């Protein structure tokens, strides 16, 4: 499997390299960076010493990259990724694209443009939304995959069984998510400055985070109707991990057992979803470094609500790991390949 | 002001001692511990060296404690506190009691007994619920104060303006709270073991935490009708700080400005409540070590919900600080006395 | 006491404002920032809301600052501070200067210029090195104080008794120090990016840190002869705190009791030095938010070495707190004034 | 490879299970616990779900364990491990033992008994000290391996080249080490209570830590003469990682290049030792979750000292990883097998 990574110096790119180093058939051809071209990657990320010591190429090499690669992972900011996707597939119609940003996540381009404030320039792409557990059969056929956001992966996995089985009031969905700081990337900002975050917690982007329409679109499709949700992200002082606590009103007469059945039915055979059952408490650290999503749910008889909780590692199941999972599916490689490691605990 | 602390070796007791050391009229008479009687407190808490080096007494000294003290703070587990309260007030009807646990928080003893699983043995106490900003005039007259829980303080302060002004659907309240580990106390447990919590987040006691009925009772009283809520606590790997993110459906036609007005009206003159306004983001660290509650709120037009967020230091406004604030009110001392320090940031 | 702070938007400036807010005779006249002039300080540091909401001035206001202030604290990078000191004292010969940087710390300007790579432009200043416990009588008379570095404060306090009493081989001193990240300031860098530091420890500037010559100069003066040391700083993932572990060979025949006596003799009457004694273990958190230096020492009979350990809060005793302590001494205010608070624990 | 783990519920046991899950020829036969026998291990460590869900056996099963296993890892407290080693090898003389505790680390039993305060009861064991890089050829032949301590692994790897090449004054060695909290195990204590460690650093066991004689014995053997050192461990608030900063006086005339050569010569071909070179700064996080030891060294011309720094993950190269490395060597499996994963960064 000949692989290139365009935009490899962010945390997502580094995580792809970490994971692909353990993938038996992965061969890294090109990795690019516009800011630090020609630098060996292990000078930027010394932890990769012995695993990837390749020198960074740049987008100037896109011809070679598109021609020689079977799959390109894109780790660029939104707006830029679709440009690379468009050009690369023009150069080589057979190259597959897995974009870790938002450019290929939306079927409705109006919503994309409204939330991301840029025109969509690759509308003909026919991309598939790569939440593997929900869209496996389409991913299998996909030429371009829009890899889901980190918050969205956790939140959708938590809510999909309830929505799909029609168990909840669709107007009642509230998602309160807590994320480690690596989700904000390696770019410097006061908001990611160690001393500012230490011993602190805060919410941000209330009612305005861009993962909101992504969750709405996917759940809406499952429900067969449009819906709006509240999604509130919080920053907690850890490097990795997302915990997504999801609230919804159960429809009248829905029993706790029906809730249980919805989870079992959708995920009973999924390797990367570990069901902790009703009353179970997912812990982000139990997924650290892995592609697992741990799920637990609770039914509150007093209020008639269900509280579903998902834990993931935002850089793995929320980004690089799910991207590799999708690659495996697209190329008919056994889905766990390269991803079947136990979490780093404690 | 002659003060004793019964049950002084927990974090709340130590925090009382830290804060009272800066209180100009506080004089500590007795501090007690059943597990380590006769030990100087600064051997247990070396940070108190130079501030409190008193030897611990025990409940065997309750006669002297009750007789000589003007106020007794109680930092014992529920069930035990009301026994001390009952006996101390029998010994000296003039001694005032401020209990930092749950025993004196409930007017409805059935609810107390149902959630705390012990019979209430001091029903004649006529205790006042010590959320100072809401109950100042009753606290002023109180002989016994039930000091609010940490989660409840943050959550009620966030929601009270909305409930009081009748702006929200009372059936729609959801509170998602995040707390530092000091709230779990100094008692050893795997759940408070450093290595288990590090780089991790989890929910606990979903739909079953004992602060739930406390919030319901206070908000219900403000609303003039019973209500049930969802309250979900989470543990985050910091020592201090609670962030409470509260969701509610606005009633039809309630404008954002009406929400703003509700907050200004209730808290505009409150020193310890700092209003960050609509769109504001409270940060727990901005309250670290202090009695402040920082409040911000957001109105989501898409869903019609209000999201109100409160940040406090769980050991100060959520426990020892509010207890001292209540003491000041009870004894007609200027309310900020001993509590007017700036937060420890960064 | 009319006070201005030139360069107030770094962590040291913010800490001065936090501490001075509790100082009964402090009145803040001007605070300056070249990067954010005219901004209210509590917009930059919201924790200061209610404590300092002053608008930032700039160096363009130096005339007024120097004329109206009794004391100016300088929180500027080295090289710039001495320019402000020179100009301010030219404008008003009576204004006192307390510089929190390195410009006024060295009597030997050659050493300053060699380590700091800039010419010294205020050689006539007659500055006093403000390690209060060692230089109190000179500080009392000083017009300009060079406030010590954070590492140096901890390290010198740990070693001074041994050096002064002639108990150790002066060629054998090794200092291994561990610091929280606030010492690196608020300026953005990958080295202070949350995700990079999380769950990590590293040394930096081995054999090259600029606090080395400062420690050597002070200890050399105490010893009455030149000496060289090894000083190794480490970065640990906390916001505040320095632990300095100091090693030296005891001279032949020096008894453990002689070591004890050296500490008691030098610090027995010092309020801000808390002696934990032989076998004592200082803990940085026991000094959090305060001006204390906790000291413990150990004698290893097997190797004949003494290991002395100091813990401080780098922003307080290592910077802003000691600066205020010096101000108190310079203006004959009781030395503890504004600094007599208990540590924030836990 | 049929493997059992006696004492599997500590962090070292859990880490063995995590790592062995990725080892292609490892088959776990028995895992034991005296405190929680008969419990499935993934109920105790939910992160192991899908990787090891075996029920715990107990020492009552030692006959079967010793008979059926090819190798037994022992994760018991000192004193107990050698009893198991003695009995197991009596039951089956062919079973190999890798003890992760101290019982088989010392050739000189007097030193063991003096520091560990128990009689040594398996003196005939002919154990090999399993610091793989130094003792590979003996490990290859070993029936019993005493796996090194975590601090000792880092410290010895840092100093061995200097000692072996005769470059340093053997009386001048000082080791200042910083460790994450997982090294203290899963047993509850106030010293490992989250809130106590948060935002704090401290030294402990100065001049008395049991890894001292272990380091002295190994370095002394390399030097061909007895030596004593200073070793000071510190606790830092992270879960994993040890940084060992080692100081020694260079002998007269030793050039920096000679120091470089000593490291290259000893470790140039070692996979698990990554040389960062002279001036290099090891970072614990760059080794997180892996068997690597990163090494850098500095020569201070002013003092004539060398400062050598090692970073490891205490649970991997400092415990379970090196144990598996030793197993691979003992059974002629390629040494990296099961250990060749990239560090978890960031």
GROMACS .gro file of C-alpha atoms in nm, chain A residues 144 258 301 338:
model
    4
  144UNK     CA    1  -1.276   1.002  -0.161
  258UNK     CA    2  -3.528  -0.126   2.415
  301UNK     CA    3  -3.675   0.716   3.501
  338UNK     CA    4  -0.239  -0.185   1.218
   0.00000   0.00000   0.00000
